[in-house]
PDB file of C-alpha atoms in Angstrom:
ATOM      1  CA  MET A1410       0.000   0.000   0.000  1.00  0.00           C
ATOM      2  CA  VAL A1411       1.084   3.521  -0.598  1.00  0.00           C
ATOM      3  CA  GLU A1412      -0.577   6.943  -0.367  1.00  0.00           C
ATOM      4  CA  ALA A1413      -1.395   9.030  -3.466  1.00  0.00           C
ATOM      5  CA  GLU A1414       0.688  11.953  -2.159  1.00  0.00           C
ATOM      6  CA  ASP A1415       3.754   9.717  -1.731  1.00  0.00           C
ATOM      7  CA  LEU A1416       3.411   8.373  -5.278  1.00  0.00           C
ATOM      8  CA  GLU A1417       3.006  11.859  -6.689  1.00  0.00           C
ATOM      9  CA  GLU A1418       5.969  13.226  -4.708  1.00  0.00           C
ATOM     10  CA  ARG A1419       8.281  10.368  -5.735  1.00  0.00           C
ATOM     11  CA  ILE A1420       7.327  10.829  -9.400  1.00  0.00           C
ATOM     12  CA  ARG A1421       7.842  14.600  -9.254  1.00  0.00           C
ATOM     13  CA  GLU A1422      11.256  14.120  -7.654  1.00  0.00           C
ATOM     14  CA  GLY A1423      12.388  11.271  -9.882  1.00  0.00           C
ATOM     15  CA  VAL A1424      11.055  12.392 -13.281  1.00  0.00           C
ATOM     16  CA  ASN A1425      11.419  16.210 -12.772  1.00  0.00           C
ATOM     17  CA  GLU A1426       9.908  18.882 -15.031  1.00  0.00           C
ATOM     18  CA  VAL A1427       6.497  17.339 -14.315  1.00  0.00           C
ATOM     19  CA  SER A1428       3.952  19.950 -15.472  1.00  0.00           C
ATOM     20  CA  HIS A1429       0.799  17.872 -14.877  1.00  0.00           C
ATOM     21  CA  ILE A1430       0.133  14.702 -12.867  1.00  0.00           C
ATOM     22  CA  VAL A1431      -3.030  12.790 -11.892  1.00  0.00           C
ATOM     23  CA  VAL A1432      -2.742   9.731  -9.645  1.00  0.00           C
ATOM     24  CA  LYS A1433      -5.814   7.476  -9.302  1.00  0.00           C
ATOM     25  CA  ASP A1434      -6.422   4.508  -6.971  1.00  0.00           C
ATOM     26  CA  LEU A1435      -8.054   1.973  -9.322  1.00  0.00           C
ATOM     27  CA  THR A1436      -9.382  -0.393  -6.672  1.00  0.00           C
ATOM     28  CA  GLY A1437      -9.492   1.573  -3.412  1.00  0.00           C
ATOM     29  CA  THR A1438      -6.873  -0.780  -1.960  1.00  0.00           C
ATOM     30  CA  LYS A1439      -3.925   1.628  -2.487  1.00  0.00           C
ATOM     31  CA  ASP A1440      -1.913  -0.946  -4.485  1.00  0.00           C
ATOM     32  CA  HIS A1441      -3.500  -0.761  -7.967  1.00  0.00           C
ATOM     33  CA  TRP A1442      -2.774   2.713  -9.289  1.00  0.00           C
ATOM     34  CA  GLU A1443      -3.067   4.697 -12.515  1.00  0.00           C
ATOM     35  CA  ALA A1444      -0.820   7.698 -13.136  1.00  0.00           C
ATOM     36  CA  LEU A1445      -1.146  10.265 -15.914  1.00  0.00           C
ATOM     37  CA  ILE A1446       2.064  12.294 -16.145  1.00  0.00           C
ATOM     38  CA  VAL A1447       3.086  15.183 -18.417  1.00  0.00           C
ATOM     39  CA  SER A1448       6.738  16.175 -18.371  1.00  0.00           C
ATOM     40  CA  GLU A1449       9.258  17.840 -20.634  1.00  0.00           C
ATOM     41  CA  ALA A1450      11.641  15.072 -19.579  1.00  0.00           C
ATOM     42  CA  PHE A1451       9.602  12.615 -21.700  1.00  0.00           C
ATOM     43  CA  ALA A1452      10.132  14.590 -24.903  1.00  0.00           C
ATOM     44  CA  GLY A1453      11.879  12.527 -27.596  1.00  0.00           C
ATOM     45  CA  LYS A1454      11.775   9.337 -25.514  1.00  0.00           C
ATOM     46  CA  SER A1455      10.088   6.063 -26.475  1.00  0.00           C
ATOM     47  CA  ALA A1456       7.114   4.816 -24.436  1.00  0.00           C
ATOM     48  CA  ILE A1457       9.340   2.180 -22.853  1.00  0.00           C
ATOM     49  CA  GLU A1458      11.956   4.772 -21.825  1.00  0.00           C
ATOM     50  CA  GLN A1459       9.262   7.065 -20.424  1.00  0.00           C
ATOM     51  CA  HIS A1460       7.754   4.274 -18.323  1.00  0.00           C
ATOM     52  CA  GLN A1461      11.238   3.138 -17.183  1.00  0.00           C
ATOM     53  CA  MET A1462      11.872   6.690 -15.924  1.00  0.00           C
ATOM     54  CA  VAL A1463       8.705   6.494 -13.811  1.00  0.00           C
ATOM     55  CA  TYR A1464       9.558   3.013 -12.503  1.00  0.00           C
ATOM     56  CA  ALA A1465      13.059   4.231 -11.619  1.00  0.00           C
ATOM     57  CA  ALA A1466      11.558   7.170  -9.718  1.00  0.00           C
ATOM     58  CA  LEU A1467       9.343   4.805  -7.713  1.00  0.00           C
ATOM     59  CA  GLY A1468      12.193   2.336  -7.074  1.00  0.00           C
ATOM     60  CA  GLU A1469      11.419  -0.108  -4.264  1.00  0.00           C
ATOM     61  CA  LEU A1470       7.728   0.914  -4.218  1.00  0.00           C
ATOM     62  CA  MET A1471       7.378  -1.179  -7.380  1.00  0.00           C
ATOM     63  CA  ALA A1472       8.687  -4.268  -5.575  1.00  0.00           C
ATOM     64  CA  GLY A1473       5.651  -4.731  -3.338  1.00  0.00           C
ATOM     65  CA  PRO A1474       3.628  -1.743  -2.137  1.00  0.00           C
ATOM     66  CA  VAL A1475       2.507  -0.959  -5.679  1.00  0.00           C
ATOM     67  CA  HIS A1476       1.096  -4.151  -7.218  1.00  0.00           C
ATOM     68  CA  ALA A1477      -0.004  -2.581 -10.495  1.00  0.00           C
ATOM     69  CA  LEU A1478       0.635   0.792 -12.092  1.00  0.00           C
ATOM     70  CA  ALA A1479      -1.109   1.783 -15.318  1.00  0.00           C
ATOM     71  CA  LEU A1480       0.892   4.593 -16.900  1.00  0.00           C
ATOM     72  CA  LYS A1481      -0.131   7.325 -19.337  1.00  0.00           C
ATOM     73  CA  THR A1482       2.948   9.443 -20.107  1.00  0.00           C
ATOM     74  CA  TYR A1483       3.080  12.518 -22.369  1.00  0.00           C
ATOM     75  CA  SER A1484       5.476  15.296 -23.266  1.00  0.00           C
ATOM     76  CA  PRO A1485       3.787  18.726 -23.051  1.00  0.00           C
ATOM     77  CA  GLU A1486       3.575  18.725 -26.842  1.00  0.00           C
ATOM     78  CA  SER A1487       1.852  15.323 -27.165  1.00  0.00           C
ATOM     79  CA  TRP A1488      -0.389  16.203 -24.214  1.00  0.00           C
ATOM     80  CA  ALA A1489      -1.522  19.383 -25.985  1.00  0.00           C
ATOM     81  CA  LYS A1490      -2.378  17.298 -29.073  1.00  0.00           C
ATOM     82  CA  GLN A1491      -4.228  14.798 -26.879  1.00  0.00           C
ATOM     83  CA  GLU A1492      -6.182  17.602 -25.229  1.00  0.00           C
ATOM     84  CA  GLY A1493      -6.734  19.631 -28.407  1.00  0.00           C
TER      85      GLY A1493
ATOM     86  CA  MET B 305      21.444 -12.219 -11.469  1.00  0.00           C
ATOM     87  CA  GLU B 306      23.750 -15.181 -12.129  1.00  0.00           C
ATOM     88  CA  ASP B 307      24.751 -15.949 -15.701  1.00  0.00           C
ATOM     89  CA  THR B 308      22.916 -19.250 -15.929  1.00  0.00           C
ATOM     90  CA  LEU B 309      19.562 -17.512 -15.298  1.00  0.00           C
ATOM     91  CA  GLN B 310      20.468 -14.707 -17.702  1.00  0.00           C
ATOM     92  CA  GLU B 311      21.390 -17.318 -20.332  1.00  0.00           C
ATOM     93  CA  ARG B 312      18.191 -19.258 -19.698  1.00  0.00           C
ATOM     94  CA  ILE B 313      16.100 -16.123 -20.244  1.00  0.00           C
ATOM     95  CA  GLN B 314      18.106 -15.167 -23.324  1.00  0.00           C
ATOM     96  CA  GLY B 315      17.639 -18.727 -24.645  1.00  0.00           C
ATOM     97  CA  ILE B 316      13.847 -18.548 -24.303  1.00  0.00           C
ATOM     98  CA  ILE B 317      13.740 -15.156 -26.008  1.00  0.00           C
ATOM     99  CA  ASP B 318      16.065 -16.182 -28.839  1.00  0.00           C
ATOM    100  CA  SER B 319      14.256 -19.446 -29.596  1.00  0.00           C
ATOM    101  CA  ASN B 320      10.799 -17.923 -30.159  1.00  0.00           C
ATOM    102  CA  ASP B 321       9.752 -15.046 -32.433  1.00  0.00           C
ATOM    103  CA  VAL B 322       7.103 -13.856 -29.979  1.00  0.00           C
ATOM    104  CA  VAL B 323       7.381 -14.600 -26.232  1.00  0.00           C
ATOM    105  CA  LEU B 324       5.042 -13.425 -23.486  1.00  0.00           C
ATOM    106  CA  PHE B 325       6.271 -13.681 -19.907  1.00  0.00           C
ATOM    107  CA  MET B 326       2.973 -13.706 -18.019  1.00  0.00           C
ATOM    108  CA  LYS B 327       1.117 -14.787 -14.897  1.00  0.00           C
ATOM    109  CA  GLY B 328      -0.692 -17.983 -15.802  1.00  0.00           C
ATOM    110  CA  THR B 329      -0.873 -19.508 -19.296  1.00  0.00           C
ATOM    111  CA  LYS B 330      -2.371 -18.343 -22.579  1.00  0.00           C
ATOM    112  CA  HIS B 331      -5.353 -20.634 -21.902  1.00  0.00           C
ATOM    113  CA  PHE B 332      -5.643 -19.694 -18.206  1.00  0.00           C
ATOM    114  CA  PRO B 333      -4.244 -16.208 -17.591  1.00  0.00           C
ATOM    115  CA  GLN B 334      -4.207 -15.488 -13.861  1.00  0.00           C
ATOM    116  CA  CYS B 335      -3.917 -11.696 -13.934  1.00  0.00           C
ATOM    117  CA  GLY B 336      -5.969  -9.035 -15.702  1.00  0.00           C
ATOM    118  CA  PHE B 337      -2.973  -7.370 -17.305  1.00  0.00           C
ATOM    119  CA  SER B 338      -1.602 -10.689 -18.622  1.00  0.00           C
ATOM    120  CA  ALA B 339      -5.067 -11.625 -19.922  1.00  0.00           C
ATOM    121  CA  THR B 340      -5.292  -8.290 -21.763  1.00  0.00           C
ATOM    122  CA  VAL B 341      -2.042  -8.918 -23.662  1.00  0.00           C
ATOM    123  CA  VAL B 342      -3.085 -12.533 -24.455  1.00  0.00           C
ATOM    124  CA  GLU B 343      -6.337 -11.173 -25.912  1.00  0.00           C
ATOM    125  CA  VAL B 344      -4.545  -8.511 -27.967  1.00  0.00           C
ATOM    126  CA  LEU B 345      -2.156 -11.135 -29.375  1.00  0.00           C
ATOM    127  CA  ARG B 346      -5.059 -13.437 -30.173  1.00  0.00           C
ATOM    128  CA  ARG B 347      -6.884 -10.638 -32.039  1.00  0.00           C
ATOM    129  CA  SER B 348      -3.672  -9.857 -33.899  1.00  0.00           C
ATOM    130  CA  GLY B 349      -3.633 -13.500 -34.996  1.00  0.00           C
ATOM    131  CA  SER B 350      -0.126 -13.875 -33.648  1.00  0.00           C
ATOM    132  CA  GLU B 351       1.319 -17.188 -32.478  1.00  0.00           C
ATOM    133  CA  PHE B 352       3.330 -16.775 -29.291  1.00  0.00           C
ATOM    134  CA  GLN B 353       5.165 -18.743 -26.636  1.00  0.00           C
ATOM    135  CA  ASP B 354       3.762 -18.164 -23.138  1.00  0.00           C
ATOM    136  CA  VAL B 355       6.052 -18.421 -20.109  1.00  0.00           C
ATOM    137  CA  ASN B 356       4.196 -18.762 -16.800  1.00  0.00           C
ATOM    138  CA  VAL B 357       6.313 -16.846 -14.276  1.00  0.00           C
ATOM    139  CA  LEU B 358       4.135 -18.104 -11.432  1.00  0.00           C
ATOM    140  CA  GLU B 359       5.680 -21.532 -11.930  1.00  0.00           C
ATOM    141  CA  ASP B 360       9.262 -20.221 -12.035  1.00  0.00           C
ATOM    142  CA  PRO B 361      10.207 -17.718  -9.287  1.00  0.00           C
ATOM    143  CA  ASP B 362      13.750 -17.315 -10.715  1.00  0.00           C
ATOM    144  CA  ILE B 363      12.381 -16.242 -14.098  1.00  0.00           C
ATOM    145  CA  ARG B 364       9.757 -14.074 -12.371  1.00  0.00           C
ATOM    146  CA  GLN B 365      12.469 -12.066 -10.619  1.00  0.00           C
ATOM    147  CA  GLY B 366      15.157 -12.404 -13.296  1.00  0.00           C
ATOM    148  CA  ILE B 367      13.008 -11.076 -16.146  1.00  0.00           C
ATOM    149  CA  LYS B 368      12.448  -7.838 -14.229  1.00  0.00           C
ATOM    150  CA  GLU B 369      16.188  -7.231 -13.995  1.00  0.00           C
ATOM    151  CA  PHE B 370      16.698  -8.462 -17.567  1.00  0.00           C
ATOM    152  CA  ALA B 371      14.484  -5.752 -19.057  1.00  0.00           C
ATOM    153  CA  ASN B 372      14.870  -3.186 -16.247  1.00  0.00           C
ATOM    154  CA  TRP B 373      11.078  -3.423 -16.033  1.00  0.00           C
ATOM    155  CA  PRO B 374       9.524  -4.200 -12.638  1.00  0.00           C
ATOM    156  CA  THR B 375       6.200  -5.687 -13.736  1.00  0.00           C
ATOM    157  CA  ILE B 376       4.700  -8.673 -15.537  1.00  0.00           C
ATOM    158  CA  PRO B 377       3.533  -9.238 -18.307  1.00  0.00           C
ATOM    159  CA  GLN B 378       6.435  -8.551 -20.649  1.00  0.00           C
ATOM    160  CA  LEU B 379       6.287  -9.089 -24.427  1.00  0.00           C
ATOM    161  CA  TYR B 380       9.381  -9.849 -26.526  1.00  0.00           C
ATOM    162  CA  VAL B 381       9.342  -9.944 -30.334  1.00  0.00           C
ATOM    163  CA  ARG B 382      12.387 -11.315 -32.135  1.00  0.00           C
ATOM    164  CA  GLY B 383      14.559 -10.894 -29.064  1.00  0.00           C
ATOM    165  CA  LYS B 384      13.490  -7.294 -28.399  1.00  0.00           C
ATOM    166  CA  PHE B 385      11.507  -6.118 -25.365  1.00  0.00           C
ATOM    167  CA  VAL B 386       8.373  -4.451 -26.773  1.00  0.00           C
ATOM    168  CA  GLY B 387       6.563  -3.491 -23.583  1.00  0.00           C
ATOM    169  CA  GLY B 388       4.146  -4.260 -20.785  1.00  0.00           C
ATOM    170  CA  CYS B 389       0.344  -4.199 -20.804  1.00  0.00           C
ATOM    171  CA  ASP B 390      -0.109  -0.422 -21.227  1.00  0.00           C
ATOM    172  CA  ILE B 391       2.289  -0.109 -24.136  1.00  0.00           C
ATOM    173  CA  ILE B 392       1.029  -3.214 -25.960  1.00  0.00           C
ATOM    174  CA  ARG B 393      -2.598  -2.125 -25.609  1.00  0.00           C
ATOM    175  CA  GLU B 394      -1.731   1.394 -26.834  1.00  0.00           C
ATOM    176  CA  MET B 395       0.242   0.029 -29.825  1.00  0.00           C
ATOM    177  CA  TYR B 396      -2.687  -2.264 -30.677  1.00  0.00           C
ATOM    178  CA  GLU B 397      -5.205   0.600 -30.471  1.00  0.00           C
ATOM    179  CA  LYS B 398      -2.980   2.759 -32.706  1.00  0.00           C
ATOM    180  CA  GLY B 399      -2.560  -0.133 -35.165  1.00  0.00           C
ATOM    181  CA  GLU B 400       1.214  -0.216 -34.571  1.00  0.00           C
ATOM    182  CA  LEU B 401       1.386  -3.722 -33.102  1.00  0.00           C
ATOM    183  CA  ASP B 402       0.788  -5.671 -36.321  1.00  0.00           C
ATOM    184  CA  ALA B 403       3.805  -4.004 -37.943  1.00  0.00           C
ATOM    185  CA  VAL B 404       6.016  -5.060 -35.018  1.00  0.00           C
ATOM    186  CA  LEU B 405       4.644  -8.613 -34.910  1.00  0.00           C
ATOM    187  CA  SER B 406       4.970  -9.230 -38.618  1.00  0.00           C
ATOM    188  CA  ALA B 407       8.215  -7.323 -39.258  1.00  0.00           C
ATOM    189  CA  LYS B 408      10.618  -9.697 -41.003  1.00  0.00           C
ATOM    190  CA  GLU B 409      14.143 -10.238 -39.587  1.00  0.00           C
ATOM    191  CA  GLY B 410      16.975  -7.854 -40.715  1.00  0.00           C
TER     192      GLY B 410
END
Protein backbone atom coordinates (compact mmCIF):
# COMPACT_ATOMS: atom_id res chain seq x y z
CA MET A 1 0.00 0.00 0.00
CA VAL A 2 1.08 3.52 -0.60
CA GLU A 3 -0.58 6.94 -0.37
CA ALA A 4 -1.40 9.03 -3.47
CA GLU A 5 0.69 11.95 -2.16
CA ASP A 6 3.75 9.72 -1.73
CA LEU A 7 3.41 8.37 -5.28
CA GLU A 8 3.01 11.86 -6.69
CA GLU A 9 5.97 13.23 -4.71
CA ARG A 10 8.28 10.37 -5.74
CA ILE A 11 7.33 10.83 -9.40
CA ARG A 12 7.84 14.60 -9.25
CA GLU A 13 11.26 14.12 -7.65
CA GLY A 14 12.39 11.27 -9.88
CA VAL A 15 11.06 12.39 -13.28
CA ASN A 16 11.42 16.21 -12.77
CA GLU A 17 9.91 18.88 -15.03
CA VAL A 18 6.50 17.34 -14.32
CA SER A 19 3.95 19.95 -15.47
CA HIS A 20 0.80 17.87 -14.88
CA ILE A 21 0.13 14.70 -12.87
CA VAL A 22 -3.03 12.79 -11.89
CA VAL A 23 -2.74 9.73 -9.65
CA LYS A 24 -5.81 7.48 -9.30
CA ASP A 25 -6.42 4.51 -6.97
CA LEU A 26 -8.05 1.97 -9.32
CA THR A 27 -9.38 -0.39 -6.67
CA GLY A 28 -9.49 1.57 -3.41
CA THR A 29 -6.87 -0.78 -1.96
CA LYS A 30 -3.92 1.63 -2.49
CA ASP A 31 -1.91 -0.95 -4.49
CA HIS A 32 -3.50 -0.76 -7.97
CA TRP A 33 -2.77 2.71 -9.29
CA GLU A 34 -3.07 4.70 -12.51
CA ALA A 35 -0.82 7.70 -13.14
CA LEU A 36 -1.15 10.26 -15.91
CA ILE A 37 2.06 12.29 -16.14
CA VAL A 38 3.09 15.18 -18.42
CA SER A 39 6.74 16.18 -18.37
CA GLU A 40 9.26 17.84 -20.63
CA ALA A 41 11.64 15.07 -19.58
CA PHE A 42 9.60 12.61 -21.70
CA ALA A 43 10.13 14.59 -24.90
CA GLY A 44 11.88 12.53 -27.60
CA LYS A 45 11.78 9.34 -25.51
CA SER A 46 10.09 6.06 -26.47
CA ALA A 47 7.11 4.82 -24.44
CA ILE A 48 9.34 2.18 -22.85
CA GLU A 49 11.96 4.77 -21.82
CA GLN A 50 9.26 7.06 -20.42
CA HIS A 51 7.75 4.27 -18.32
CA GLN A 52 11.24 3.14 -17.18
CA MET A 53 11.87 6.69 -15.92
CA VAL A 54 8.71 6.49 -13.81
CA TYR A 55 9.56 3.01 -12.50
CA ALA A 56 13.06 4.23 -11.62
CA ALA A 57 11.56 7.17 -9.72
CA LEU A 58 9.34 4.81 -7.71
CA GLY A 59 12.19 2.34 -7.07
CA GLU A 60 11.42 -0.11 -4.26
CA LEU A 61 7.73 0.91 -4.22
CA MET A 62 7.38 -1.18 -7.38
CA ALA A 63 8.69 -4.27 -5.58
CA GLY A 64 5.65 -4.73 -3.34
CA PRO A 65 3.63 -1.74 -2.14
CA VAL A 66 2.51 -0.96 -5.68
CA HIS A 67 1.10 -4.15 -7.22
CA ALA A 68 0.00 -2.58 -10.50
CA LEU A 69 0.63 0.79 -12.09
CA ALA A 70 -1.11 1.78 -15.32
CA LEU A 71 0.89 4.59 -16.90
CA LYS A 72 -0.13 7.32 -19.34
CA THR A 73 2.95 9.44 -20.11
CA TYR A 74 3.08 12.52 -22.37
CA SER A 75 5.48 15.30 -23.27
CA PRO A 76 3.79 18.73 -23.05
CA GLU A 77 3.58 18.73 -26.84
CA SER A 78 1.85 15.32 -27.16
CA TRP A 79 -0.39 16.20 -24.21
CA ALA A 80 -1.52 19.38 -25.99
CA LYS A 81 -2.38 17.30 -29.07
CA GLN A 82 -4.23 14.80 -26.88
CA GLU A 83 -6.18 17.60 -25.23
CA GLY A 84 -6.73 19.63 -28.41
CA MET B 1 21.44 -12.22 -11.47
CA GLU B 2 23.75 -15.18 -12.13
CA ASP B 3 24.75 -15.95 -15.70
CA THR B 4 22.92 -19.25 -15.93
CA LEU B 5 19.56 -17.51 -15.30
CA GLN B 6 20.47 -14.71 -17.70
CA GLU B 7 21.39 -17.32 -20.33
CA ARG B 8 18.19 -19.26 -19.70
CA ILE B 9 16.10 -16.12 -20.24
CA GLN B 10 18.11 -15.17 -23.32
CA GLY B 11 17.64 -18.73 -24.65
CA ILE B 12 13.85 -18.55 -24.30
CA ILE B 13 13.74 -15.16 -26.01
CA ASP B 14 16.07 -16.18 -28.84
CA SER B 15 14.26 -19.45 -29.60
CA ASN B 16 10.80 -17.92 -30.16
CA ASP B 17 9.75 -15.05 -32.43
CA VAL B 18 7.10 -13.86 -29.98
CA VAL B 19 7.38 -14.60 -26.23
CA LEU B 20 5.04 -13.43 -23.49
CA PHE B 21 6.27 -13.68 -19.91
CA MET B 22 2.97 -13.71 -18.02
CA LYS B 23 1.12 -14.79 -14.90
CA GLY B 24 -0.69 -17.98 -15.80
CA THR B 25 -0.87 -19.51 -19.30
CA LYS B 26 -2.37 -18.34 -22.58
CA HIS B 27 -5.35 -20.63 -21.90
CA PHE B 28 -5.64 -19.69 -18.21
CA PRO B 29 -4.24 -16.21 -17.59
CA GLN B 30 -4.21 -15.49 -13.86
CA CYS B 31 -3.92 -11.70 -13.93
CA GLY B 32 -5.97 -9.03 -15.70
CA PHE B 33 -2.97 -7.37 -17.30
CA SER B 34 -1.60 -10.69 -18.62
CA ALA B 35 -5.07 -11.63 -19.92
CA THR B 36 -5.29 -8.29 -21.76
CA VAL B 37 -2.04 -8.92 -23.66
CA VAL B 38 -3.08 -12.53 -24.46
CA GLU B 39 -6.34 -11.17 -25.91
CA VAL B 40 -4.55 -8.51 -27.97
CA LEU B 41 -2.16 -11.14 -29.38
CA ARG B 42 -5.06 -13.44 -30.17
CA ARG B 43 -6.88 -10.64 -32.04
CA SER B 44 -3.67 -9.86 -33.90
CA GLY B 45 -3.63 -13.50 -35.00
CA SER B 46 -0.13 -13.87 -33.65
CA GLU B 47 1.32 -17.19 -32.48
CA PHE B 48 3.33 -16.77 -29.29
CA GLN B 49 5.17 -18.74 -26.64
CA ASP B 50 3.76 -18.16 -23.14
CA VAL B 51 6.05 -18.42 -20.11
CA ASN B 52 4.20 -18.76 -16.80
CA VAL B 53 6.31 -16.85 -14.28
CA LEU B 54 4.14 -18.10 -11.43
CA GLU B 55 5.68 -21.53 -11.93
CA ASP B 56 9.26 -20.22 -12.03
CA PRO B 57 10.21 -17.72 -9.29
CA ASP B 58 13.75 -17.31 -10.71
CA ILE B 59 12.38 -16.24 -14.10
CA ARG B 60 9.76 -14.07 -12.37
CA GLN B 61 12.47 -12.07 -10.62
CA GLY B 62 15.16 -12.40 -13.30
CA ILE B 63 13.01 -11.08 -16.15
CA LYS B 64 12.45 -7.84 -14.23
CA GLU B 65 16.19 -7.23 -14.00
CA PHE B 66 16.70 -8.46 -17.57
CA ALA B 67 14.48 -5.75 -19.06
CA ASN B 68 14.87 -3.19 -16.25
CA TRP B 69 11.08 -3.42 -16.03
CA PRO B 70 9.52 -4.20 -12.64
CA THR B 71 6.20 -5.69 -13.74
CA ILE B 72 4.70 -8.67 -15.54
CA PRO B 73 3.53 -9.24 -18.31
CA GLN B 74 6.43 -8.55 -20.65
CA LEU B 75 6.29 -9.09 -24.43
CA TYR B 76 9.38 -9.85 -26.53
CA VAL B 77 9.34 -9.94 -30.33
CA ARG B 78 12.39 -11.32 -32.14
CA GLY B 79 14.56 -10.89 -29.06
CA LYS B 80 13.49 -7.29 -28.40
CA PHE B 81 11.51 -6.12 -25.36
CA VAL B 82 8.37 -4.45 -26.77
CA GLY B 83 6.56 -3.49 -23.58
CA GLY B 84 4.15 -4.26 -20.78
CA CYS B 85 0.34 -4.20 -20.80
CA ASP B 86 -0.11 -0.42 -21.23
CA ILE B 87 2.29 -0.11 -24.14
CA ILE B 88 1.03 -3.21 -25.96
CA ARG B 89 -2.60 -2.12 -25.61
CA GLU B 90 -1.73 1.39 -26.83
CA MET B 91 0.24 0.03 -29.82
CA TYR B 92 -2.69 -2.26 -30.68
CA GLU B 93 -5.21 0.60 -30.47
CA LYS B 94 -2.98 2.76 -32.71
CA GLY B 95 -2.56 -0.13 -35.17
CA GLU B 96 1.21 -0.22 -34.57
CA LEU B 97 1.39 -3.72 -33.10
CA ASP B 98 0.79 -5.67 -36.32
CA ALA B 99 3.81 -4.00 -37.94
CA VAL B 100 6.02 -5.06 -35.02
CA LEU B 101 4.64 -8.61 -34.91
CA SER B 102 4.97 -9.23 -38.62
CA ALA B 103 8.22 -7.32 -39.26
CA LYS B 104 10.62 -9.70 -41.00
CA GLU B 105 14.14 -10.24 -39.59
CA GLY B 106 16.97 -7.85 -40.72
